[in-house]
Amino acid sequence: MMEFLSNFFSTSQFIPHGHCYLWKPELVWLHLVSDVLTGLAYYSIPLMLVYFVRKRRDMPFGWIFLMFGIFIVACGTTHLMDVWTLWYPTYWLSGLLKAITAFVSVLTAIEIVPLIPQVLALPSPAQLEAANCQLAKEIAERIRTEEVLRESEQRWQLALRGNNDGIWDWNVKTNEVFFSLRWKEMLGYEDQDISNHLDEWVTRVHPNDVEWVTQAVQDHFAQKKSFYVAEYRVRCKDNTYKWILDRGQALWDEDGKVLRMTVSKKKNYKQILK
């Protein structure tokens, strides 16, 4: 093993490469400067590739840049080795470096082949610009829509304040209910006493009225009746019951499924103790 290593790094078996150039200074300097500059350039390029990959961790296929970096470093080393062998004929070492470079080069080429379709499938700058323009339009449209909805909500709130009726709006999909402040006041509740859930209404309906009130809602949802109309008793904050009159209208989607229902409540002024 020691003899092999000795022969591997030996400079006595061969003549320096400079003899091939007859040690003509201008020819030696031409090869020396060319190989040194090429080697330094090859070493600088991987540094920039590594810097780029570290800064752009979102870049797809970042690993292929690192493979290119290894391949380029190996190429640069063979050029610097050519400078070394001008005076020191360690051709076994030079051949080993070239073999390593060949292996890395072939491996990089093999890895590139399956990447080509994936790279071609990436959107072009023009496509990205078009997508960004479309996204900007959608965002602007959404902002305008939200502004319209905000104005509509403000008008809705103004209408509620000017209306003496209590309003509740039921989102059937989520079971969330908006109870107007007037609706709560009619039963003696403060705004914070009642949350936005259907149970807040159901649990306050008089036990003797729950079944037929629920049936009235179902008949309207099934479109057996054009409007939801029900007169029933609701428990107030002081545990007394008030008669109220509900009138409501549901909204259906294209498949006939109920989306929401808005109901107006009027006090009927008949009051009983629990």
PDB file of N, CA and C in Angstrom, residues 67-163:
ATOM      1  N   MET A  67     -25.149  20.505  -7.260  1.00  0.00           N
ATOM      2  CA  MET A  67     -24.443  19.520  -8.088  1.00  0.00           C
ATOM      3  C   MET A  67     -23.610  20.206  -9.157  1.00  0.00           C
ATOM      4  N   PHE A  68     -24.181  21.241  -9.768  1.00  0.00           N
ATOM      5  CA  PHE A  68     -23.415  22.014 -10.739  1.00  0.00           C
ATOM      6  C   PHE A  68     -22.169  22.611 -10.079  1.00  0.00           C
ATOM      7  N   GLY A  69     -22.335  23.083  -8.834  1.00  0.00           N
ATOM      8  CA  GLY A  69     -21.209  23.668  -8.127  1.00  0.00           C
ATOM      9  C   GLY A  69     -20.083  22.670  -7.927  1.00  0.00           C
ATOM     10  N   ILE A  70     -20.427  21.429  -7.517  1.00  0.00           N
ATOM     11  CA  ILE A  70     -19.411  20.389  -7.321  1.00  0.00           C
ATOM     12  C   ILE A  70     -18.726  20.057  -8.641  1.00  0.00           C
ATOM     13  N   PHE A  71     -19.536  19.952  -9.697  1.00  0.00           N
ATOM     14  CA  PHE A  71     -19.001  19.645 -11.021  1.00  0.00           C
ATOM     15  C   PHE A  71     -18.023  20.734 -11.488  1.00  0.00           C
ATOM     16  N   ILE A  72     -18.380  22.001 -11.262  1.00  0.00           N
ATOM     17  CA  ILE A  72     -17.530  23.105 -11.715  1.00  0.00           C
ATOM     18  C   ILE A  72     -16.244  23.176 -10.897  1.00  0.00           C
ATOM     19  N   VAL A  73     -16.339  22.917  -9.580  1.00  0.00           N
ATOM     20  CA  VAL A  73     -15.135  22.890  -8.741  1.00  0.00           C
ATOM     21  C   VAL A  73     -14.172  21.802  -9.228  1.00  0.00           C
ATOM     22  N   ALA A  74     -14.734  20.650  -9.554  1.00  0.00           N
ATOM     23  CA  ALA A  74     -13.885  19.559 -10.052  1.00  0.00           C
ATOM     24  C   ALA A  74     -13.199  19.952 -11.353  1.00  0.00           C
ATOM     25  N   CYS A  75     -13.922  20.618 -12.238  1.00  0.00           N
ATOM     26  CA  CYS A  75     -13.322  21.074 -13.501  1.00  0.00           C
ATOM     27  C   CYS A  75     -12.210  22.086 -13.238  1.00  0.00           C
ATOM     28  N   GLY A  76     -12.467  23.021 -12.307  1.00  0.00           N
ATOM     29  CA  GLY A  76     -11.449  24.016 -11.975  1.00  0.00           C
ATOM     30  C   GLY A  76     -10.205  23.377 -11.400  1.00  0.00           C
ATOM     31  N   THR A  77     -10.369  22.314 -10.599  1.00  0.00           N
ATOM     32  CA  THR A  77      -9.225  21.635  -9.995  1.00  0.00           C
ATOM     33  C   THR A  77      -8.360  20.971 -11.063  1.00  0.00           C
ATOM     34  N   THR A  78      -8.968  20.401 -12.090  1.00  0.00           N
ATOM     35  CA  THR A  78      -8.169  19.772 -13.161  1.00  0.00           C
ATOM     36  C   THR A  78      -7.333  20.808 -13.894  1.00  0.00           C
ATOM     37  N   HIS A  79      -7.878  22.020 -14.050  1.00  0.00           N
ATOM     38  CA  HIS A  79      -7.096  23.077 -14.713  1.00  0.00           C
ATOM     39  C   HIS A  79      -5.905  23.485 -13.855  1.00  0.00           C
ATOM     40  N   LEU A  80      -6.111  23.620 -12.549  1.00  0.00           N
ATOM     41  CA  LEU A  80      -5.003  23.972 -11.671  1.00  0.00           C
ATOM     42  C   LEU A  80      -3.987  22.829 -11.611  1.00  0.00           C
ATOM     43  N   MET A  81      -4.499  21.596 -11.724  1.00  0.00           N
ATOM     44  CA  MET A  81      -3.590  20.457 -11.742  1.00  0.00           C
ATOM     45  C   MET A  81      -2.711  20.479 -12.983  1.00  0.00           C
ATOM     46  N   ASP A  82      -3.229  20.981 -14.107  1.00  0.00           N
ATOM     47  CA  ASP A  82      -2.433  21.101 -15.328  1.00  0.00           C
ATOM     48  C   ASP A  82      -1.283  22.082 -15.132  1.00  0.00           C
ATOM     49  N   VAL A  83      -1.511  23.102 -14.317  1.00  0.00           N
ATOM     50  CA  VAL A  83      -0.424  24.031 -13.997  1.00  0.00           C
ATOM     51  C   VAL A  83       0.647  23.309 -13.171  1.00  0.00           C
ATOM     52  N   TRP A  84       0.181  22.523 -12.188  1.00  0.00           N
ATOM     53  CA  TRP A  84       1.107  21.785 -11.324  1.00  0.00           C
ATOM     54  C   TRP A  84       1.994  20.832 -12.139  1.00  0.00           C
ATOM     55  N   THR A  85       1.381  20.106 -13.090  1.00  0.00           N
ATOM     56  CA  THR A  85       2.135  19.100 -13.859  1.00  0.00           C
ATOM     57  C   THR A  85       3.081  19.714 -14.883  1.00  0.00           C
ATOM     58  N   LEU A  86       3.034  21.031 -15.030  1.00  0.00           N
ATOM     59  CA  LEU A  86       4.056  21.654 -15.878  1.00  0.00           C
ATOM     60  C   LEU A  86       5.443  21.396 -15.313  1.00  0.00           C
ATOM     61  N   TRP A  87       5.556  21.354 -13.976  1.00  0.00           N
ATOM     62  CA  TRP A  87       6.849  21.152 -13.317  1.00  0.00           C
ATOM     63  C   TRP A  87       6.926  19.847 -12.527  1.00  0.00           C
ATOM     64  N   TYR A  88       5.748  19.361 -12.057  1.00  0.00           N
ATOM     65  CA  TYR A  88       5.743  18.159 -11.211  1.00  0.00           C
ATOM     66  C   TYR A  88       4.836  17.109 -11.862  1.00  0.00           C
ATOM     67  N   PRO A  89       5.397  16.094 -12.426  1.00  0.00           N
ATOM     68  CA  PRO A  89       4.633  15.120 -13.234  1.00  0.00           C
ATOM     69  C   PRO A  89       3.894  14.069 -12.394  1.00  0.00           C
ATOM     70  N   THR A  90       2.993  14.507 -11.546  1.00  0.00           N
ATOM     71  CA  THR A  90       2.165  13.559 -10.775  1.00  0.00           C
ATOM     72  C   THR A  90       0.925  13.223 -11.613  1.00  0.00           C
ATOM     73  N   TYR A  91       1.164  12.477 -12.673  1.00  0.00           N
ATOM     74  CA  TYR A  91       0.082  12.223 -13.627  1.00  0.00           C
ATOM     75  C   TYR A  91      -0.959  11.236 -13.100  1.00  0.00           C
ATOM     76  N   TRP A  92      -0.564  10.356 -12.178  1.00  0.00           N
ATOM     77  CA  TRP A  92      -1.574   9.483 -11.571  1.00  0.00           C
ATOM     78  C   TRP A  92      -2.597  10.312 -10.776  1.00  0.00           C
ATOM     79  N   LEU A  93      -2.099  11.254 -10.009  1.00  0.00           N
ATOM     80  CA  LEU A  93      -3.002  12.133  -9.252  1.00  0.00           C
ATOM     81  C   LEU A  93      -3.859  12.978 -10.186  1.00  0.00           C
ATOM     82  N   SER A  94      -3.229  13.469 -11.259  1.00  0.00           N
ATOM     83  CA  SER A  94      -3.974  14.263 -12.239  1.00  0.00           C
ATOM     84  C   SER A  94      -5.067  13.427 -12.894  1.00  0.00           C
ATOM     85  N   GLY A  95      -4.740  12.165 -13.196  1.00  0.00           N
ATOM     86  CA  GLY A  95      -5.742  11.289 -13.813  1.00  0.00           C
ATOM     87  C   GLY A  95      -6.889  10.984 -12.857  1.00  0.00           C
ATOM     88  N   LEU A  96      -6.544  10.804 -11.560  1.00  0.00           N
ATOM     89  CA  LEU A  96      -7.599  10.538 -10.570  1.00  0.00           C
ATOM     90  C   LEU A  96      -8.568  11.718 -10.476  1.00  0.00           C
ATOM     91  N   LEU A  97      -8.026  12.937 -10.463  1.00  0.00           N
ATOM     92  CA  LEU A  97      -8.884  14.131 -10.407  1.00  0.00           C
ATOM     93  C   LEU A  97      -9.777  14.217 -11.639  1.00  0.00           C
ATOM     94  N   LYS A  98      -9.237  13.855 -12.796  1.00  0.00           N
ATOM     95  CA  LYS A  98     -10.049  13.867 -14.017  1.00  0.00           C
ATOM     96  C   LYS A  98     -11.137  12.792 -13.968  1.00  0.00           C
ATOM     97  N   ALA A  99     -10.811  11.644 -13.357  1.00  0.00           N
ATOM     98  CA  ALA A  99     -11.813  10.582 -13.229  1.00  0.00           C
ATOM     99  C   ALA A  99     -12.953  11.026 -12.308  1.00  0.00           C
ATOM    100  N   ILE A 100     -12.599  11.696 -11.200  1.00  0.00           N
ATOM    101  CA  ILE A 100     -13.623  12.220 -10.293  1.00  0.00           C
ATOM    102  C   ILE A 100     -14.486  13.246 -11.026  1.00  0.00           C
ATOM    103  N   THR A 101     -13.838  14.117 -11.794  1.00  0.00           N
ATOM    104  CA  THR A 101     -14.578  15.125 -12.560  1.00  0.00           C
ATOM    105  C   THR A 101     -15.523  14.462 -13.557  1.00  0.00           C
ATOM    106  N   ALA A 102     -15.047  13.397 -14.203  1.00  0.00           N
ATOM    107  CA  ALA A 102     -15.888  12.689 -15.165  1.00  0.00           C
ATOM    108  C   ALA A 102     -17.103  12.073 -14.483  1.00  0.00           C
ATOM    109  N   PHE A 103     -16.873  11.465 -13.312  1.00  0.00           N
ATOM    110  CA  PHE A 103     -17.980  10.835 -12.580  1.00  0.00           C
ATOM    111  C   PHE A 103     -19.035  11.870 -12.189  1.00  0.00           C
ATOM    112  N   VAL A 104     -18.581  13.004 -11.626  1.00  0.00           N
ATOM    113  CA  VAL A 104     -19.521  14.049 -11.221  1.00  0.00           C
ATOM    114  C   VAL A 104     -20.239  14.619 -12.429  1.00  0.00           C
ATOM    115  N   SER A 105     -19.517  14.772 -13.536  1.00  0.00           N
ATOM    116  CA  SER A 105     -20.117  15.329 -14.750  1.00  0.00           C
ATOM    117  C   SER A 105     -21.220  14.424 -15.286  1.00  0.00           C
ATOM    118  N   VAL A 106     -20.936  13.119 -15.344  1.00  0.00           N
ATOM    119  CA  VAL A 106     -21.930  12.159 -15.848  1.00  0.00           C
ATOM    120  C   VAL A 106     -23.138  12.106 -14.913  1.00  0.00           C
ATOM    121  N   LEU A 107     -22.887  12.090 -13.612  1.00  0.00           N
ATOM    122  CA  LEU A 107     -23.982  12.041 -12.651  1.00  0.00           C
ATOM    123  C   LEU A 107     -24.870  13.283 -12.775  1.00  0.00           C
ATOM    124  N   THR A 108     -24.257  14.456 -12.928  1.00  0.00           N
ATOM    125  CA  THR A 108     -25.031  15.698 -13.099  1.00  0.00           C
ATOM    126  C   THR A 108     -25.867  15.647 -14.370  1.00  0.00           C
ATOM    127  N   ALA A 109     -25.270  15.145 -15.456  1.00  0.00           N
ATOM    128  CA  ALA A 109     -26.003  15.048 -16.727  1.00  0.00           C
ATOM    129  C   ALA A 109     -27.200  14.105 -16.598  1.00  0.00           C
ATOM    130  N   ILE A 110     -27.011  12.988 -15.888  1.00  0.00           N
ATOM    131  CA  ILE A 110     -28.109  12.025 -15.703  1.00  0.00           C
ATOM    132  C   ILE A 110     -29.240  12.645 -14.887  1.00  0.00           C
ATOM    133  N   GLU A 111     -28.880  13.419 -13.863  1.00  0.00           N
ATOM    134  CA  GLU A 111     -29.897  14.029 -13.000  1.00  0.00           C
ATOM    135  C   GLU A 111     -30.663  15.132 -13.726  1.00  0.00           C
ATOM    136  N   ILE A 112     -30.044  15.755 -14.712  1.00  0.00           N
ATOM    137  CA  ILE A 112     -30.706  16.850 -15.432  1.00  0.00           C
ATOM    138  C   ILE A 112     -31.829  16.341 -16.325  1.00  0.00           C
ATOM    139  N   VAL A 113     -31.649  15.155 -16.900  1.00  0.00           N
ATOM    140  CA  VAL A 113     -32.605  14.648 -17.898  1.00  0.00           C
ATOM    141  C   VAL A 113     -34.046  14.632 -17.387  1.00  0.00           C
ATOM    142  N   PRO A 114     -34.356  14.024 -16.213  1.00  0.00           N
ATOM    143  CA  PRO A 114     -35.757  14.032 -15.753  1.00  0.00           C
ATOM    144  C   PRO A 114     -36.248  15.407 -15.303  1.00  0.00           C
ATOM    145  N   LEU A 115     -35.315  16.354 -15.085  1.00  0.00           N
ATOM    146  CA  LEU A 115     -35.732  17.688 -14.650  1.00  0.00           C
ATOM    147  C   LEU A 115     -36.255  18.539 -15.800  1.00  0.00           C
ATOM    148  N   ILE A 116     -35.849  18.211 -17.014  1.00  0.00           N
ATOM    149  CA  ILE A 116     -36.212  19.050 -18.159  1.00  0.00           C
ATOM    150  C   ILE A 116     -37.724  19.224 -18.297  1.00  0.00           C
ATOM    151  N   PRO A 117     -38.542  18.130 -18.272  1.00  0.00           N
ATOM    152  CA  PRO A 117     -40.006  18.334 -18.374  1.00  0.00           C
ATOM    153  C   PRO A 117     -40.568  19.162 -17.229  1.00  0.00           C
ATOM    154  N   GLN A 118     -40.012  18.975 -16.019  1.00  0.00           N
ATOM    155  CA  GLN A 118     -40.518  19.737 -14.876  1.00  0.00           C
ATOM    156  C   GLN A 118     -40.181  21.215 -15.001  1.00  0.00           C
ATOM    157  N   VAL A 119     -38.978  21.519 -15.492  1.00  0.00           N
ATOM    158  CA  VAL A 119     -38.583  22.911 -15.672  1.00  0.00           C
ATOM    159  C   VAL A 119     -39.421  23.563 -16.764  1.00  0.00           C
ATOM    160  N   LEU A 120     -39.664  22.800 -17.848  1.00  0.00           N
ATOM    161  CA  LEU A 120     -40.479  23.341 -18.938  1.00  0.00           C
ATOM    162  C   LEU A 120     -41.913  23.614 -18.492  1.00  0.00           C
ATOM    163  N   ALA A 121     -42.375  22.856 -17.486  1.00  0.00           N
ATOM    164  CA  ALA A 121     -43.747  23.039 -16.992  1.00  0.00           C
ATOM    165  C   ALA A 121     -43.881  24.253 -16.086  1.00  0.00           C
ATOM    166  N   LEU A 122     -42.760  24.810 -15.625  1.00  0.00           N
ATOM    167  CA  LEU A 122     -42.827  25.997 -14.773  1.00  0.00           C
ATOM    168  C   LEU A 122     -43.366  27.176 -15.570  1.00  0.00           C
ATOM    169  N   PRO A 123     -44.173  28.038 -14.961  1.00  0.00           N
ATOM    170  CA  PRO A 123     -44.721  29.190 -15.687  1.00  0.00           C
ATOM    171  C   PRO A 123     -43.613  30.150 -16.106  1.00  0.00           C
ATOM    172  N   SER A 124     -43.791  30.703 -17.290  1.00  0.00           N
ATOM    173  CA  SER A 124     -42.828  31.670 -17.807  1.00  0.00           C
ATOM    174  C   SER A 124     -43.045  33.023 -17.137  1.00  0.00           C
ATOM    175  N   PRO A 125     -42.074  33.941 -17.246  1.00  0.00           N
ATOM    176  CA  PRO A 125     -42.280  35.287 -16.688  1.00  0.00           C
ATOM    177  C   PRO A 125     -43.533  35.965 -17.220  1.00  0.00           C
ATOM    178  N   ALA A 126     -43.827  35.757 -18.514  1.00  0.00           N
ATOM    179  CA  ALA A 126     -45.031  36.359 -19.090  1.00  0.00           C
ATOM    180  C   ALA A 126     -46.289  35.781 -18.451  1.00  0.00           C
ATOM    181  N   GLN A 127     -46.282  34.450 -18.226  1.00  0.00           N
ATOM    182  CA  GLN A 127     -47.433  33.814 -17.588  1.00  0.00           C
ATOM    183  C   GLN A 127     -47.592  34.283 -16.143  1.00  0.00           C
ATOM    184  N   LEU A 128     -46.460  34.424 -15.430  1.00  0.00           N
ATOM    185  CA  LEU A 128     -46.519  34.910 -14.056  1.00  0.00           C
ATOM    186  C   LEU A 128     -47.039  36.336 -14.002  1.00  0.00           C
ATOM    187  N   GLU A 129     -46.607  37.158 -14.969  1.00  0.00           N
ATOM    188  CA  GLU A 129     -47.081  38.542 -15.001  1.00  0.00           C
ATOM    189  C   GLU A 129     -48.580  38.596 -15.269  1.00  0.00           C
ATOM    190  N   ALA A 130     -49.043  37.742 -16.197  1.00  0.00           N
ATOM    191  CA  ALA A 130     -50.478  37.696 -16.493  1.00  0.00           C
ATOM    192  C   ALA A 130     -51.268  37.222 -15.275  1.00  0.00           C
ATOM    193  N   ALA A 131     -50.722  36.211 -14.570  1.00  0.00           N
ATOM    194  CA  ALA A 131     -51.399  35.717 -13.365  1.00  0.00           C
ATOM    195  C   ALA A 131     -51.442  36.788 -12.285  1.00  0.00           C
ATOM    196  N   ASN A 132     -50.347  37.541 -12.154  1.00  0.00           N
ATOM    197  CA  ASN A 132     -50.311  38.621 -11.157  1.00  0.00           C
ATOM    198  C   ASN A 132     -51.320  39.713 -11.490  1.00  0.00           C
ATOM    199  N   CYS A 133     -51.440  40.036 -12.788  1.00  0.00           N
ATOM    200  CA  CYS A 133     -52.422  41.047 -13.208  1.00  0.00           C
ATOM    201  C   CYS A 133     -53.834  40.584 -12.905  1.00  0.00           C
ATOM    202  N   GLN A 134     -54.105  39.296 -13.188  1.00  0.00           N
ATOM    203  CA  GLN A 134     -55.429  38.753 -12.915  1.00  0.00           C
ATOM    204  C   GLN A 134     -55.714  38.754 -11.423  1.00  0.00           C
ATOM    205  N   LEU A 135     -54.690  38.396 -10.632  1.00  0.00           N
ATOM    206  CA  LEU A 135     -54.855  38.393  -9.174  1.00  0.00           C
ATOM    207  C   LEU A 135     -55.106  39.807  -8.660  1.00  0.00           C
ATOM    208  N   ALA A 136     -54.386  40.795  -9.237  1.00  0.00           N
ATOM    209  CA  ALA A 136     -54.584  42.179  -8.813  1.00  0.00           C
ATOM    210  C   ALA A 136     -56.008  42.632  -9.117  1.00  0.00           C
ATOM    211  N   LYS A 137     -56.530  42.216 -10.286  1.00  0.00           N
ATOM    212  CA  LYS A 137     -57.906  42.571 -10.646  1.00  0.00           C
ATOM    213  C   LYS A 137     -58.903  41.941  -9.667  1.00  0.00           C
ATOM    214  N   GLU A 138     -58.655  40.658  -9.334  1.00  0.00           N
ATOM    215  CA  GLU A 138     -59.558  39.969  -8.405  1.00  0.00           C
ATOM    216  C   GLU A 138     -59.524  40.612  -7.023  1.00  0.00           C
ATOM    217  N   ILE A 139     -58.329  41.007  -6.593  1.00  0.00           N
ATOM    218  CA  ILE A 139     -58.214  41.662  -5.284  1.00  0.00           C
ATOM    219  C   ILE A 139     -58.959  42.987  -5.295  1.00  0.00           C
ATOM    220  N   ALA A 140     -58.773  43.761  -6.398  1.00  0.00           N
ATOM    221  CA  ALA A 140     -59.462  45.048  -6.498  1.00  0.00           C
ATOM    222  C   ALA A 140     -60.975  44.856  -6.512  1.00  0.00           C
ATOM    223  N   GLU A 141     -61.440  43.819  -7.236  1.00  0.00           N
ATOM    224  CA  GLU A 141     -62.868  43.538  -7.288  1.00  0.00           C
ATOM    225  C   GLU A 141     -63.397  43.117  -5.921  1.00  0.00           C
ATOM    226  N   ARG A 142     -62.593  42.330  -5.216  1.00  0.00           N
ATOM    227  CA  ARG A 142     -63.009  41.892  -3.877  1.00  0.00           C
ATOM    228  C   ARG A 142     -63.093  43.080  -2.924  1.00  0.00           C
ATOM    229  N   ILE A 143     -62.134  43.998  -3.048  1.00  0.00           N
ATOM    230  CA  ILE A 143     -62.164  45.188  -2.191  1.00  0.00           C
ATOM    231  C   ILE A 143     -63.416  46.002  -2.474  1.00  0.00           C
ATOM    232  N   ARG A 144     -63.739  46.145  -3.768  1.00  0.00           N
ATOM    233  CA  ARG A 144     -64.962  46.891  -4.130  1.00  0.00           C
ATOM    234  C   ARG A 144     -66.202  46.186  -3.595  1.00  0.00           C
ATOM    235  N   THR A 145     -66.217  44.841  -3.713  1.00  0.00           N
ATOM    236  CA  THR A 145     -67.364  44.074  -3.205  1.00  0.00           C
ATOM    237  C   THR A 145     -67.504  44.228  -1.698  1.00  0.00           C
ATOM    238  N   GLU A 146     -66.359  44.162  -0.997  1.00  0.00           N
ATOM    239  CA  GLU A 146     -66.409  44.319   0.459  1.00  0.00           C
ATOM    240  C   GLU A 146     -66.890  45.712   0.843  1.00  0.00           C
ATOM    241  N   GLU A 147     -66.517  46.711   0.056  1.00  0.00           N
ATOM    242  CA  GLU A 147     -66.969  48.069   0.334  1.00  0.00           C
ATOM    243  C   GLU A 147     -68.470  48.187   0.140  1.00  0.00           C
ATOM    244  N   VAL A 148     -68.970  47.562  -0.946  1.00  0.00           N
ATOM    245  CA  VAL A 148     -70.417  47.575  -1.187  1.00  0.00           C
ATOM    246  C   VAL A 148     -71.147  46.870  -0.051  1.00  0.00           C
ATOM    247  N   LEU A 149     -70.599  45.711   0.380  1.00  0.00           N
ATOM    248  CA  LEU A 149     -71.227  44.971   1.476  1.00  0.00           C
ATOM    249  C   LEU A 149     -71.190  45.781   2.770  1.00  0.00           C
ATOM    250  N   ARG A 150     -70.081  46.489   2.971  1.00  0.00           N
ATOM    251  CA  ARG A 150     -69.970  47.316   4.172  1.00  0.00           C
ATOM    252  C   ARG A 150     -71.031  48.423   4.173  1.00  0.00           C
ATOM    253  N   GLU A 151     -71.197  49.057   3.004  1.00  0.00           N
ATOM    254  CA  GLU A 151     -72.217  50.098   2.897  1.00  0.00           C
ATOM    255  C   GLU A 151     -73.613  49.519   3.079  1.00  0.00           C
ATOM    256  N   SER A 152     -73.812  48.293   2.498  1.00  0.00           N
ATOM    257  CA  SER A 152     -75.110  47.632   2.643  1.00  0.00           C
ATOM    258  C   SER A 152     -75.378  47.302   4.104  1.00  0.00           C
ATOM    259  N   GLU A 153     -74.327  46.827   4.805  1.00  0.00           N
ATOM    260  CA  GLU A 153     -74.471  46.500   6.218  1.00  0.00           C
ATOM    261  C   GLU A 153     -74.805  47.747   7.026  1.00  0.00           C
ATOM    262  N   GLN A 154     -74.166  48.883   6.663  1.00  0.00           N
ATOM    263  CA  GLN A 154     -74.460  50.131   7.373  1.00  0.00           C
ATOM    264  C   GLN A 154     -75.918  50.545   7.160  1.00  0.00           C
ATOM    265  N   ARG A 155     -76.395  50.415   5.921  1.00  0.00           N
ATOM    266  CA  ARG A 155     -77.800  50.745   5.652  1.00  0.00           C
ATOM    267  C   ARG A 155     -78.729  49.797   6.401  1.00  0.00           C
ATOM    268  N   TRP A 156     -78.329  48.505   6.463  1.00  0.00           N
ATOM    269  CA  TRP A 156     -79.131  47.507   7.181  1.00  0.00           C
ATOM    270  C   TRP A 156     -79.233  47.869   8.657  1.00  0.00           C
ATOM    271  N   GLN A 157     -78.100  48.268   9.245  1.00  0.00           N
ATOM    272  CA  GLN A 157     -78.104  48.649  10.649  1.00  0.00           C
ATOM    273  C   GLN A 157     -78.958  49.901  10.879  1.00  0.00           C
ATOM    274  N   LEU A 158     -78.891  50.861   9.965  1.00  0.00           N
ATOM    275  CA  LEU A 158     -79.714  52.062  10.085  1.00  0.00           C
ATOM    276  C   LEU A 158     -81.198  51.714  10.004  1.00  0.00           C
ATOM    277  N   ALA A 159     -81.526  50.790   9.094  1.00  0.00           N
ATOM    278  CA  ALA A 159     -82.926  50.372   8.951  1.00  0.00           C
ATOM    279  C   ALA A 159     -83.415  49.683  10.222  1.00  0.00           C
ATOM    280  N   LEU A 160     -82.529  48.882  10.830  1.00  0.00           N
ATOM    281  CA  LEU A 160     -82.911  48.196  12.066  1.00  0.00           C
ATOM    282  C   LEU A 160     -83.180  49.198  13.184  1.00  0.00           C
ATOM    283  N   ARG A 161     -82.328  50.234  13.269  1.00  0.00           N
ATOM    284  CA  ARG A 161     -82.515  51.216  14.336  1.00  0.00           C
ATOM    285  C   ARG A 161     -83.824  51.989  14.160  1.00  0.00           C
ATOM    286  N   GLY A 162     -84.209  52.185  12.907  1.00  0.00           N
ATOM    287  CA  GLY A 162     -85.441  52.938  12.660  1.00  0.00           C
ATOM    288  C   GLY A 162     -86.683  52.078  12.668  1.00  0.00           C
ATOM    289  N   ASN A 163     -86.516  50.774  12.791  1.00  0.00           N
ATOM    290  CA  ASN A 163     -87.654  49.856  12.767  1.00  0.00           C
ATOM    291  C   ASN A 163     -87.955  49.414  14.191  1.00  0.00           C
TER     292      ASN A 163
END
